C-alpha positions as protocol buffer text, in pm:
chain_id: "A"
residue {
  index: 1
  type: MET
  ca { x: 0 y: 0 z: 0 }
}
residue {
  index: 2
  type: THR
  ca { x: 136 y: 344 z: -91 }
}
residue {
  index: 3
  type: GLU
  ca { x: 200 y: 598 z: 183 }
}
residue {
  index: 4
  type: SER
  ca { x: -79 y: 829 z: 63 }
}
residue {
  index: 5
  type: ARG
  ca { x: -322 y: 537 z: 41 }
}
residue {
  index: 6
  type: ARG
  ca { x: -226 y: 427 z: 392 }
}
residue {
  index: 7
  type: ASP
  ca { x: -276 y: 783 z: 520 }
}
residue {
  index: 8
  type: ARG
  ca { x: -625 y: 788 z: 364 }
}
residue {
  index: 9
  type: SER
  ca { x: -712 y: 451 z: 514 }
}
residue {
  index: 10
  type: LEU
  ca { x: -623 y: 579 z: 862 }
}
residue {
  index: 11
  type: SER
  ca { x: -774 y: 926 z: 818 }
}
residue {
  index: 12
  type: PHE
  ca { x: -1129 y: 853 z: 932 }
}
residue {
  index: 13
  type: GLY
  ca { x: -1063 y: 890 z: 1304 }
}
residue {
  index: 14
  type: SER
  ca { x: -1052 y: 1270 z: 1282 }
}
residue {
  index: 15
  type: GLU
  ca { x: -1405 y: 1268 z: 1140 }
}
residue {
  index: 16
  type: ALA
  ca { x: -1549 y: 973 z: 1334 }
}
residue {
  index: 17
  type: ALA
  ca { x: -1854 y: 1169 z: 1453 }
}
residue {
  index: 18
  type: ALA
  ca { x: -1934 y: 1290 z: 1100 }
}
residue {
  index: 19
  type: TYR
  ca { x: -1889 y: 934 z: 974 }
}
residue {
  index: 20
  type: GLU
  ca { x: -2139 y: 806 z: 1228 }
}
residue {
  index: 21
  type: ARG
  ca { x: -2390 y: 1083 z: 1152 }
}
residue {
  index: 22
  type: GLY
  ca { x: -2365 y: 1078 z: 774 }
}
residue {
  index: 23
  type: ARG
  ca { x: -2284 y: 729 z: 654 }
}
residue {
  index: 24
  type: PRO
  ca { x: -2572 y: 497 z: 565 }
}
residue {
  index: 25
  type: SER
  ca { x: -2641 y: 158 z: 719 }
}
residue {
  index: 26
  type: TYR
  ca { x: -2679 y: -161 z: 514 }
}
residue {
  index: 27
  type: PRO
  ca { x: -3003 y: -313 z: 381 }
}
residue {
  index: 28
  type: PRO
  ca { x: -3128 y: -629 z: 556 }
}
residue {
  index: 29
  type: GLU
  ca { x: -3143 y: -819 z: 225 }
}
residue {
  index: 30
  type: ALA
  ca { x: -2768 y: -769 z: 175 }
}
residue {
  index: 31
  type: ILE
  ca { x: -2688 y: -891 z: 527 }
}
residue {
  index: 32
  type: ASP
  ca { x: -2917 y: -1193 z: 480 }
}
residue {
  index: 33
  type: TRP
  ca { x: -2729 y: -1283 z: 163 }
}
residue {
  index: 34
  type: LEU
  ca { x: -2385 y: -1240 z: 319 }
}
residue {
  index: 35
  type: LEU
  ca { x: -2439 y: -1443 z: 637 }
}
residue {
  index: 36
  type: PRO
  ca { x: -2413 y: -1823 z: 622 }
}
residue {
  index: 37
  type: PRO
  ca { x: -2701 y: -2033 z: 759 }
}
residue {
  index: 38
  type: GLY
  ca { x: -2668 y: -2098 z: 1131 }
}
residue {
  index: 39
  type: ALA
  ca { x: -2394 y: -1841 z: 1192 }
}
residue {
  index: 40
  type: ARG
  ca { x: -2346 y: -1749 z: 1560 }
}
residue {
  index: 41
  type: ASP
  ca { x: -2000 y: -1599 z: 1602 }
}
residue {
  index: 42
  type: VAL
  ca { x: -1931 y: -1312 z: 1361 }
}
residue {
  index: 43
  type: LEU
  ca { x: -1633 y: -1079 z: 1320 }
}
residue {
  index: 44
  type: ASP
  ca { x: -1703 y: -732 z: 1183 }
}
residue {
  index: 45
  type: LEU
  ca { x: -1360 y: -648 z: 1041 }
}
residue {
  index: 46
  type: GLY
  ca { x: -1289 y: -280 z: 981 }
}
residue {
  index: 47
  type: ALA
  ca { x: -1601 y: -210 z: 1185 }
}
residue {
  index: 48
  type: GLY
  ca { x: -1556 y: 168 z: 1206 }
}
residue {
  index: 49
  type: THR
  ca { x: -1826 y: 330 z: 1419 }
}
residue {
  index: 50
  type: GLY
  ca { x: -2041 y: 17 z: 1401 }
}
residue {
  index: 51
  type: LYS
  ca { x: -2275 y: 79 z: 1108 }
}
residue {
  index: 52
  type: LEU
  ca { x: -2282 y: -292 z: 1021 }
}
residue {
  index: 53
  type: THR
  ca { x: -2207 y: -411 z: 1376 }
}
residue {
  index: 54
  type: THR
  ca { x: -2537 y: -269 z: 1499 }
}
residue {
  index: 55
  type: ARG
  ca { x: -2732 y: -461 z: 1236 }
}
residue {
  index: 56
  type: LEU
  ca { x: -2555 y: -785 z: 1333 }
}
residue {
  index: 57
  type: VAL
  ca { x: -2609 y: -735 z: 1706 }
}
residue {
  index: 58
  type: GLU
  ca { x: -2978 y: -669 z: 1643 }
}
residue {
  index: 59
  type: ARG
  ca { x: -2998 y: -1019 z: 1495 }
}
residue {
  index: 60
  type: GLY
  ca { x: -2883 y: -1173 z: 1821 }
}
residue {
  index: 61
  type: LEU
  ca { x: -2544 y: -1277 z: 1686 }
}
residue {
  index: 62
  type: ASP
  ca { x: -2229 y: -1290 z: 1898 }
}
residue {
  index: 63
  type: VAL
  ca { x: -2030 y: -1014 z: 1733 }
}
residue {
  index: 64
  type: VAL
  ca { x: -1670 y: -897 z: 1777 }
}
residue {
  index: 65
  type: ALA
  ca { x: -1574 y: -564 z: 1618 }
}
residue {
  index: 66
  type: VAL
  ca { x: -1216 y: -497 z: 1507 }
}
residue {
  index: 67
  type: ASP
  ca { x: -1082 y: -166 z: 1372 }
}
residue {
  index: 68
  type: PRO
  ca { x: -742 y: 9 z: 1370 }
}
residue {
  index: 69
  type: LEU
  ca { x: -880 y: 348 z: 1481 }
}
residue {
  index: 70
  type: PRO
  ca { x: -958 y: 405 z: 1850 }
}
residue {
  index: 71
  type: GLU
  ca { x: -1174 y: 711 z: 1770 }
}
residue {
  index: 72
  type: MET
  ca { x: -1406 y: 492 z: 1563 }
}
residue {
  index: 73
  type: LEU
  ca { x: -1423 y: 216 z: 1822 }
}
residue {
  index: 74
  type: GLU
  ca { x: -1498 y: 469 z: 2096 }
}
residue {
  index: 75
  type: LEU
  ca { x: -1820 y: 565 z: 1916 }
}
residue {
  index: 76
  type: LEU
  ca { x: -1901 y: 200 z: 1847 }
}
residue {
  index: 77
  type: SER
  ca { x: -1859 y: 107 z: 2213 }
}
residue {
  index: 78
  type: SER
  ca { x: -2072 y: 396 z: 2335 }
}
residue {
  index: 79
  type: ALA
  ca { x: -2360 y: 265 z: 2122 }
}
residue {
  index: 80
  type: LEU
  ca { x: -2287 y: -107 z: 2177 }
}
residue {
  index: 81
  type: PRO
  ca { x: -2130 y: -134 z: 2523 }
}
residue {
  index: 82
  type: ASP
  ca { x: -2177 y: -512 z: 2540 }
}
residue {
  index: 83
  type: THR
  ca { x: -2002 y: -582 z: 2209 }
}
residue {
  index: 84
  type: PRO
  ca { x: -1628 y: -657 z: 2226 }
}
residue {
  index: 85
  type: ALA
  ca { x: -1442 y: -387 z: 2030 }
}
residue {
  index: 86
  type: LEU
  ca { x: -1074 y: -462 z: 1965 }
}
residue {
  index: 87
  type: LEU
  ca { x: -798 y: -257 z: 1809 }
}
residue {
  index: 88
  type: GLY
  ca { x: -652 y: -451 z: 1519 }
}
residue {
  index: 89
  type: THR
  ca { x: -612 y: -476 z: 1145 }
}
residue {
  index: 90
  type: ALA
  ca { x: -714 y: -715 z: 870 }
}
residue {
  index: 91
  type: GLU
  ca { x: -349 y: -811 z: 840 }
}
residue {
  index: 92
  type: GLN
  ca { x: -320 y: -888 z: 1213 }
}
residue {
  index: 93
  type: ILE
  ca { x: -658 y: -989 z: 1355 }
}
residue {
  index: 94
  type: PRO
  ca { x: -660 y: -1012 z: 1738 }
}
residue {
  index: 95
  type: LEU
  ca { x: -862 y: -1336 z: 1751 }
}
residue {
  index: 96
  type: PRO
  ca { x: -761 y: -1701 z: 1793 }
}
residue {
  index: 97
  type: ASP
  ca { x: -762 y: -1960 z: 1515 }
}
residue {
  index: 98
  type: ASP
  ca { x: -1095 y: -2114 z: 1411 }
}
residue {
  index: 99
  type: SER
  ca { x: -1296 y: -1876 z: 1629 }
}
residue {
  index: 100
  type: VAL
  ca { x: -1576 y: -1737 z: 1407 }
}
residue {
  index: 101
  type: ASP
  ca { x: -1837 y: -1861 z: 1161 }
}
residue {
  index: 102
  type: ALA
  ca { x: -1828 y: -1550 z: 943 }
}
residue {
  index: 103
  type: VAL
  ca { x: -1609 y: -1247 z: 878 }
}
residue {
  index: 104
  type: LEU
  ca { x: -1794 y: -950 z: 732 }
}
residue {
  index: 105
  type: VAL
  ca { x: -1616 y: -645 z: 591 }
}
residue {
  index: 106
  type: ALA
  ca { x: -1823 y: -333 z: 522 }
}
residue {
  index: 107
  type: GLN
  ca { x: -1682 y: -47 z: 316 }
}
residue {
  index: 108
  type: ALA
  ca { x: -1324 y: -147 z: 399 }
}
residue {
  index: 109
  type: TRP
  ca { x: -1181 y: -437 z: 195 }
}
residue {
  index: 110
  type: HIS
  ca { x: -1028 y: -195 z: -57 }
}
residue {
  index: 111
  type: TRP
  ca { x: -807 y: -53 z: 221 }
}
residue {
  index: 112
  type: PHE
  ca { x: -658 y: -393 z: 310 }
}
residue {
  index: 113
  type: ASP
  ca { x: -351 y: -575 z: 182 }
}
residue {
  index: 114
  type: PRO
  ca { x: -559 y: -851 z: 19 }
}
residue {
  index: 115
  type: GLN
  ca { x: -300 y: -1126 z: 31 }
}
residue {
  index: 116
  type: ARG
  ca { x: -226 y: -1082 z: 402 }
}
residue {
  index: 117
  type: ALA
  ca { x: -592 y: -1018 z: 486 }
}
residue {
  index: 118
  type: VAL
  ca { x: -707 y: -1338 z: 312 }
}
residue {
  index: 119
  type: ALA
  ca { x: -453 y: -1541 z: 512 }
}
residue {
  index: 120
  type: GLU
  ca { x: -565 y: -1387 z: 842 }
}
residue {
  index: 121
  type: VAL
  ca { x: -936 y: -1422 z: 767 }
}
residue {
  index: 122
  type: ALA
  ca { x: -881 y: -1786 z: 675 }
}
residue {
  index: 123
  type: ARG
  ca { x: -697 y: -1836 z: 1006 }
}
residue {
  index: 124
  type: VAL
  ca { x: -976 y: -1702 z: 1228 }
}
residue {
  index: 125
  type: LEU
  ca { x: -1260 y: -1865 z: 1032 }
}
residue {
  index: 126
  type: ARG
  ca { x: -1381 y: -2214 z: 1108 }
}
residue {
  index: 127
  type: PRO
  ca { x: -1365 y: -2462 z: 817 }
}
residue {
  index: 128
  type: GLY
  ca { x: -1655 y: -2392 z: 583 }
}
residue {
  index: 129
  type: GLY
  ca { x: -1688 y: -2039 z: 724 }
}
residue {
  index: 130
  type: ARG
  ca { x: -1796 y: -1737 z: 522 }
}
residue {
  index: 131
  type: LEU
  ca { x: -1617 y: -1421 z: 415 }
}
residue {
  index: 132
  type: GLY
  ca { x: -1865 y: -1147 z: 317 }
}
residue {
  index: 133
  type: LEU
  ca { x: -1771 y: -812 z: 162 }
}
residue {
  index: 134
  type: VAL
  ca { x: -2015 y: -524 z: 118 }
}
residue {
  index: 135
  type: TRP
  ca { x: -2002 y: -169 z: -16 }
}
residue {
  index: 136
  type: ASN
  ca { x: -2263 y: 102 z: -47 }
}
residue {
  index: 137
  type: ALA
  ca { x: -2232 y: 299 z: -372 }
}
residue {
  index: 138
  type: ARG
  ca { x: -2453 y: 597 z: -448 }
}
residue {
  index: 139
  type: ASP
  ca { x: -2683 y: 530 z: -742 }
}
residue {
  index: 140
  type: GLU
  ca { x: -2587 y: 819 z: -969 }
}
residue {
  index: 141
  type: ARG
  ca { x: -2844 y: 751 z: -1241 }
}
residue {
  index: 142
  type: LEU
  ca { x: -3069 y: 1022 z: -1097 }
}
residue {
  index: 143
  type: GLY
  ca { x: -3021 y: 1395 z: -1145 }
}
residue {
  index: 144
  type: TRP
  ca { x: -2909 y: 1542 z: -815 }
}
residue {
  index: 145
  type: VAL
  ca { x: -2704 y: 1238 z: -714 }
}
residue {
  index: 146
  type: LYS
  ca { x: -2513 y: 1262 z: -1042 }
}
residue {
  index: 147
  type: ASP
  ca { x: -2456 y: 1632 z: -970 }
}
residue {
  index: 148
  type: LEU
  ca { x: -2327 y: 1541 z: -623 }
}
residue {
  index: 149
  type: GLY
  ca { x: -2083 y: 1297 z: -784 }
}
residue {
  index: 150
  type: ARG
  ca { x: -1946 y: 1573 z: -1003 }
}
residue {
  index: 151
  type: ILE
  ca { x: -1862 y: 1769 z: -687 }
}
residue {
  index: 152
  type: ILE
  ca { x: -1724 y: 1496 z: -462 }
}
residue {
  index: 153
  type: GLY
  ca { x: -1614 y: 1227 z: -707 }
}
residue {
  index: 154
  type: HIS
  ca { x: -1818 y: 953 z: -869 }
}
residue {
  index: 155
  type: GLU
  ca { x: -1887 y: 627 z: -692 }
}
residue {
  index: 156
  type: ASN
  ca { x: -1755 y: 297 z: -825 }
}
residue {
  index: 157
  type: ALA
  ca { x: -2046 y: 56 z: -828 }
}
residue {
  index: 158
  type: GLN
  ca { x: -1830 y: -183 z: -1032 }
}
residue {
  index: 159
  type: VAL
  ca { x: -1614 y: -263 z: -730 }
}
residue {
  index: 160
  type: ASN
  ca { x: -1758 y: -613 z: -695 }
}
residue {
  index: 161
  type: ASP
  ca { x: -1674 y: -688 z: -1058 }
}
residue {
  index: 162
  type: THR
  ca { x: -1305 y: -612 z: -1003 }
}
residue {
  index: 163
  type: THR
  ca { x: -1258 y: -756 z: -652 }
}
residue {
  index: 164
  type: THR
  ca { x: -1135 y: -1113 z: -632 }
}
residue {
  index: 165
  type: VAL
  ca { x: -1114 y: -1348 z: -334 }
}
residue {
  index: 166
  type: PRO
  ca { x: -831 y: -1600 z: -385 }
}
residue {
  index: 167
  type: ALA
  ca { x: -771 y: -1948 z: -240 }
}
residue {
  index: 168
  type: PRO
  ca { x: -830 y: -2094 z: 12 }
}
residue {
  index: 169
  type: PHE
  ca { x: -1174 y: -1940 z: -55 }
}
residue {
  index: 170
  type: VAL
  ca { x: -1413 y: -2103 z: -299 }
}
residue {
  index: 171
  type: ASP
  ca { x: -1766 y: -2053 z: -434 }
}
residue {
  index: 172
  type: VAL
  ca { x: -1722 y: -1679 z: -483 }
}
residue {
  index: 173
  type: GLU
  ca { x: -2057 y: -1512 z: -563 }
}
residue {
  index: 174
  type: HIS
  ca { x: -2169 y: -1155 z: -636 }
}
residue {
  index: 175
  type: HIS
  ca { x: -2495 y: -980 z: -557 }
}
residue {
  index: 176
  type: ARG
  ca { x: -2650 y: -631 z: -567 }
}
residue {
  index: 177
  type: VAL
  ca { x: -2929 y: -470 z: -367 }
}
residue {
  index: 178
  type: GLU
  ca { x: -3091 y: -141 z: -467 }
}
residue {
  index: 179
  type: TRP
  ca { x: -3240 y: 63 z: -183 }
}
residue {
  index: 180
  type: THR
  ca { x: -3290 y: 418 z: -58 }
}
residue {
  index: 181
  type: SER
  ca { x: -3140 y: 592 z: 244 }
}
residue {
  index: 182
  type: TYR
  ca { x: -3334 y: 883 z: 397 }
}
residue {
  index: 183
  type: LEU
  ca { x: -3126 y: 1158 z: 554 }
}
residue {
  index: 184
  type: THR
  ca { x: -3126 y: 1526 z: 644 }
}
residue {
  index: 185
  type: PRO
  ca { x: -2935 y: 1792 z: 451 }
}
residue {
  index: 186
  type: GLN
  ca { x: -2687 y: 1816 z: 740 }
}
residue {
  index: 187
  type: ALA
  ca { x: -2631 y: 1440 z: 727 }
}
residue {
  index: 188
  type: LEU
  ca { x: -2539 y: 1475 z: 359 }
}
residue {
  index: 189
  type: ILE
  ca { x: -2277 y: 1734 z: 458 }
}
residue {
  index: 190
  type: ASP
  ca { x: -2147 y: 1490 z: 720 }
}
residue {
  index: 191
  type: LEU
  ca { x: -2142 y: 1211 z: 459 }
}
residue {
  index: 192
  type: VAL
  ca { x: -1918 y: 1419 z: 236 }
}
residue {
  index: 193
  type: ALA
  ca { x: -1702 y: 1541 z: 526 }
}
residue {
  index: 194
  type: SER
  ca { x: -1635 y: 1181 z: 631 }
}
residue {
  index: 195
  type: ARG
  ca { x: -1497 y: 1070 z: 294 }
}
residue {
  index: 196
  type: SER
  ca { x: -1123 y: 1000 z: 299 }
}
residue {
  index: 197
  type: TYR
  ca { x: -1034 y: 1226 z: 7 }
}
residue {
  index: 198
  type: CYS
  ca { x: -1220 y: 1515 z: 173 }
}
residue {
  index: 199
  type: ILE
  ca { x: -1056 y: 1455 z: 512 }
}
residue {
  index: 200
  type: THR
  ca { x: -706 y: 1445 z: 360 }
}
residue {
  index: 201
  type: SER
  ca { x: -753 y: 1739 z: 120 }
}
residue {
  index: 202
  type: PRO
  ca { x: -593 y: 2076 z: 199 }
}
residue {
  index: 203
  type: ALA
  ca { x: -821 y: 2292 z: 413 }
}
residue {
  index: 204
  type: ASP
  ca { x: -916 y: 2525 z: 128 }
}
residue {
  index: 205
  type: VAL
  ca { x: -1010 y: 2236 z: -104 }
}
residue {
  index: 206
  type: ARG
  ca { x: -1210 y: 2070 z: 171 }
}
residue {
  index: 207
  type: SER
  ca { x: -1392 y: 2395 z: 250 }
}
residue {
  index: 208
  type: ARG
  ca { x: -1468 y: 2459 z: -117 }
}
residue {
  index: 209
  type: THR
  ca { x: -1605 y: 2107 z: -165 }
}
residue {
  index: 210
  type: LEU
  ca { x: -1840 y: 2138 z: 134 }
}
residue {
  index: 211
  type: ASP
  ca { x: -1953 y: 2483 z: 13 }
}
residue {
  index: 212
  type: GLU
  ca { x: -2038 y: 2336 z: -329 }
}
residue {
  index: 213
  type: VAL
  ca { x: -2246 y: 2065 z: -162 }
}
residue {
  index: 214
  type: ARG
  ca { x: -2430 y: 2331 z: 42 }
}
residue {
  index: 215
  type: GLU
  ca { x: -2492 y: 2524 z: -281 }
}
residue {
  index: 216
  type: LEU
  ca { x: -2635 y: 2210 z: -443 }
}
residue {
  index: 217
  type: LEU
  ca { x: -2866 y: 2161 z: -145 }
}
residue {
  index: 218
  type: ALA
  ca { x: -2984 y: 2521 z: -165 }
}
residue {
  index: 219
  type: THR
  ca { x: -3038 y: 2545 z: -541 }
}
residue {
  index: 220
  type: HIS
  ca { x: -3122 y: 2207 z: -692 }
}
residue {
  index: 221
  type: PRO
  ca { x: -3500 y: 2189 z: -758 }
}
residue {
  index: 222
  type: ALA
  ca { x: -3523 y: 1842 z: -602 }
}
residue {
  index: 223
  type: LEU
  ca { x: -3342 y: 1952 z: -285 }
}
residue {
  index: 224
  type: ALA
  ca { x: -3413 y: 2319 z: -215 }
}
residue {
  index: 225
  type: ASN
  ca { x: -3626 y: 2381 z: 95 }
}
residue {
  index: 226
  type: SER
  ca { x: -3634 y: 2009 z: 167 }
}
residue {
  index: 227
  type: SER
  ca { x: -3586 y: 1883 z: 523 }
}
residue {
  index: 228
  type: GLY
  ca { x: -3542 y: 1523 z: 412 }
}
residue {
  index: 229
  type: LEU
  ca { x: -3349 y: 1371 z: 123 }
}
residue {
  index: 230
  type: ALA
  ca { x: -3391 y: 1032 z: -47 }
}
residue {
  index: 231
  type: LEU
  ca { x: -3048 y: 907 z: -150 }
}
residue {
  index: 232
  type: PRO
  ca { x: -3057 y: 593 z: -368 }
}
residue {
  index: 233
  type: TYR
  ca { x: -2785 y: 332 z: -322 }
}
residue {
  index: 234
  type: ILE
  ca { x: -2660 y: 21 z: -494 }
}
residue {
  index: 235
  type: THR
  ca { x: -2516 y: -212 z: -232 }
}
residue {
  index: 236
  type: VAL
  ca { x: -2264 y: -450 z: -386 }
}
residue {
  index: 237
  type: CYS
  ca { x: -2186 y: -776 z: -210 }
}
residue {
  index: 238
  type: ILE
  ca { x: -1937 y: -1061 z: -245 }
}
residue {
  index: 239
  type: ARG
  ca { x: -1941 y: -1383 z: -47 }
}
residue {
  index: 240
  type: ALA
  ca { x: -1697 y: -1673 z: -44 }
}
residue {
  index: 241
  type: THR
  ca { x: -1659 y: -1994 z: 158 }
}
residue {
  index: 242
  type: LEU
  ca { x: -1343 y: -2116 z: 327 }
}
residue {
  index: 243
  type: ALA
  ca { x: -1251 y: -2449 z: 175 }
}
residue {
  index: 244
  type: GLY
  ca { x: -1234 y: -2733 z: 421 }
}
């Protein structure tokens, strides 16, 4: 991983609160598809502030959250005090061998060293266990969302077409779920502020980007004078099974 890419991957802590306020959750259909039947022990790897962790805990699963950023885990633990939250990375997971039925990674696999992460995930998974990857990508086919992409950078909804999961994983499958997130105008500002490129931009670039988003909110016919926004997403999912 390049130095700048590593810096971006570790940048989210400074905007942990904005991340929690602005980032969307994940649709139940995607989580249903990712989890293996009968799963009990689940690792949320790269858990961040717990966007996916919350959904897993609500299902009654025994969840462990792992993330390299203490600022993110602090917010996760305040919302989920009974869920173990451990500092760690995908390349060095702080769990014993054969300890979980599933490892889910939300919005984070692209930050990992895939070769080292695959080896570590395979180590902590039980034989026949499941690796599930999920990303939310804004659906930019509609007017104002496309305009937003021009300001903050377009989403890559093709990520699941270019992501591979090598051996010892087998039965790699891909899936998409289309859904809508409802948020306030301020939450949209927080969503943009929590993106890595925005966090790591020079202050003047960051300020200009956020001002352009505010201008879009104030002037776009679909957004002006609106207290609630409907933001369409395409959630892309990959699942694979540990051979054994």
